[in-house]
């Protein structure tokens, strides 16, 4: 995923990513998203705000321009 995000810096206008289980632990993905200069959309199929306390706060949100969750 990190390689994909870094490659997107060359030819993509935006990144839309469902980080799934990486949402809460992957500093490497977070750092690569911070380096991307375009919009970053964090996407979740479920409502992460309705989850247990440990899985309610995605670290990716700090790098995201917007968050979509269902």
CSV table of C-alpha atoms in Angstrom, one decimal:
chain,number,residue,atom,x,y,z
A,1,UNK,CA,0.0,0.0,0.0
A,2,UNK,CA,2.8,2.4,0.8
A,3,UNK,CA,4.4,1.8,-2.6
A,4,UNK,CA,1.1,2.4,-4.3
A,5,UNK,CA,0.6,5.7,-2.5
A,6,UNK,CA,4.1,6.8,-3.3
A,7,UNK,CA,3.6,5.9,-7.0
A,8,UNK,CA,0.4,7.9,-6.9
A,9,UNK,CA,2.4,11.0,-6.2
A,10,UNK,CA,3.6,10.9,-9.8
A,11,UNK,CA,0.4,10.4,-11.7
A,12,UNK,CA,-2.7,10.7,-9.5
A,13,UNK,CA,-4.8,13.8,-8.6
A,14,UNK,CA,-6.3,12.2,-5.4
A,15,UNK,CA,-6.1,9.0,-3.3
A,16,UNK,CA,-9.2,7.2,-2.1
A,17,UNK,CA,-8.2,4.5,0.4
A,18,UNK,CA,-10.1,2.0,2.6
A,19,UNK,CA,-7.3,1.3,5.2
A,20,UNK,CA,-9.5,-1.4,7.0
A,21,UNK,CA,-7.5,-2.9,9.8
A,22,UNK,CA,-4.5,-0.7,9.1
A,23,UNK,CA,-6.6,2.3,10.2
A,24,UNK,CA,-5.5,2.0,13.8
A,25,UNK,CA,-1.8,0.8,13.5
A,26,UNK,CA,0.0,1.6,10.3
A,27,UNK,CA,2.3,4.6,10.8
A,28,UNK,CA,3.9,3.8,7.5
A,29,UNK,CA,0.7,4.2,5.5
A,30,UNK,CA,-0.1,7.4,7.5
A,31,UNK,CA,3.3,8.9,6.6
A,32,UNK,CA,2.9,8.1,2.9
A,33,UNK,CA,-0.5,9.7,2.9
A,34,UNK,CA,1.0,12.8,4.6
A,35,UNK,CA,3.5,13.0,1.7
A,36,UNK,CA,0.8,12.9,-0.9
A,37,UNK,CA,0.1,16.5,-2.0
A,38,UNK,CA,-3.5,16.0,-3.4
A,39,UNK,CA,-6.7,15.2,-1.7
A,40,UNK,CA,-6.8,12.0,0.4
A,41,UNK,CA,-10.2,10.4,1.1
A,42,UNK,CA,-10.4,7.8,3.8
A,43,UNK,CA,-13.2,5.4,3.2
A,44,UNK,CA,-14.9,2.9,5.5
A,45,UNK,CA,-17.7,0.6,4.6
A,46,UNK,CA,-19.0,0.6,8.2
A,47,UNK,CA,-19.4,3.4,10.7
A,48,UNK,CA,-16.2,3.3,12.7
A,49,UNK,CA,-17.6,5.8,15.2
A,50,UNK,CA,-20.1,3.1,16.3
A,51,UNK,CA,-17.3,0.6,17.1
A,52,UNK,CA,-15.6,-0.2,20.4
A,53,UNK,CA,-13.4,2.4,21.8
A,54,UNK,CA,-10.1,0.9,20.5
A,55,UNK,CA,-11.4,0.8,16.9
A,56,UNK,CA,-13.2,4.1,16.9
A,57,UNK,CA,-10.3,6.4,16.1
A,58,UNK,CA,-8.4,6.0,12.8
A,59,UNK,CA,-4.9,7.5,12.7
A,60,UNK,CA,-5.3,7.9,9.0
A,61,UNK,CA,-7.9,10.6,9.6
A,62,UNK,CA,-5.0,12.9,10.5
A,63,UNK,CA,-3.7,12.7,6.9
A,64,UNK,CA,-7.2,12.7,5.2
A,65,UNK,CA,-8.8,15.6,3.5
A,66,UNK,CA,-12.2,13.9,4.1
A,67,UNK,CA,-13.6,10.8,5.6
A,68,UNK,CA,-16.5,8.8,4.3
A,69,UNK,CA,-18.0,6.0,6.5
A,70,UNK,CA,-21.2,4.1,6.3
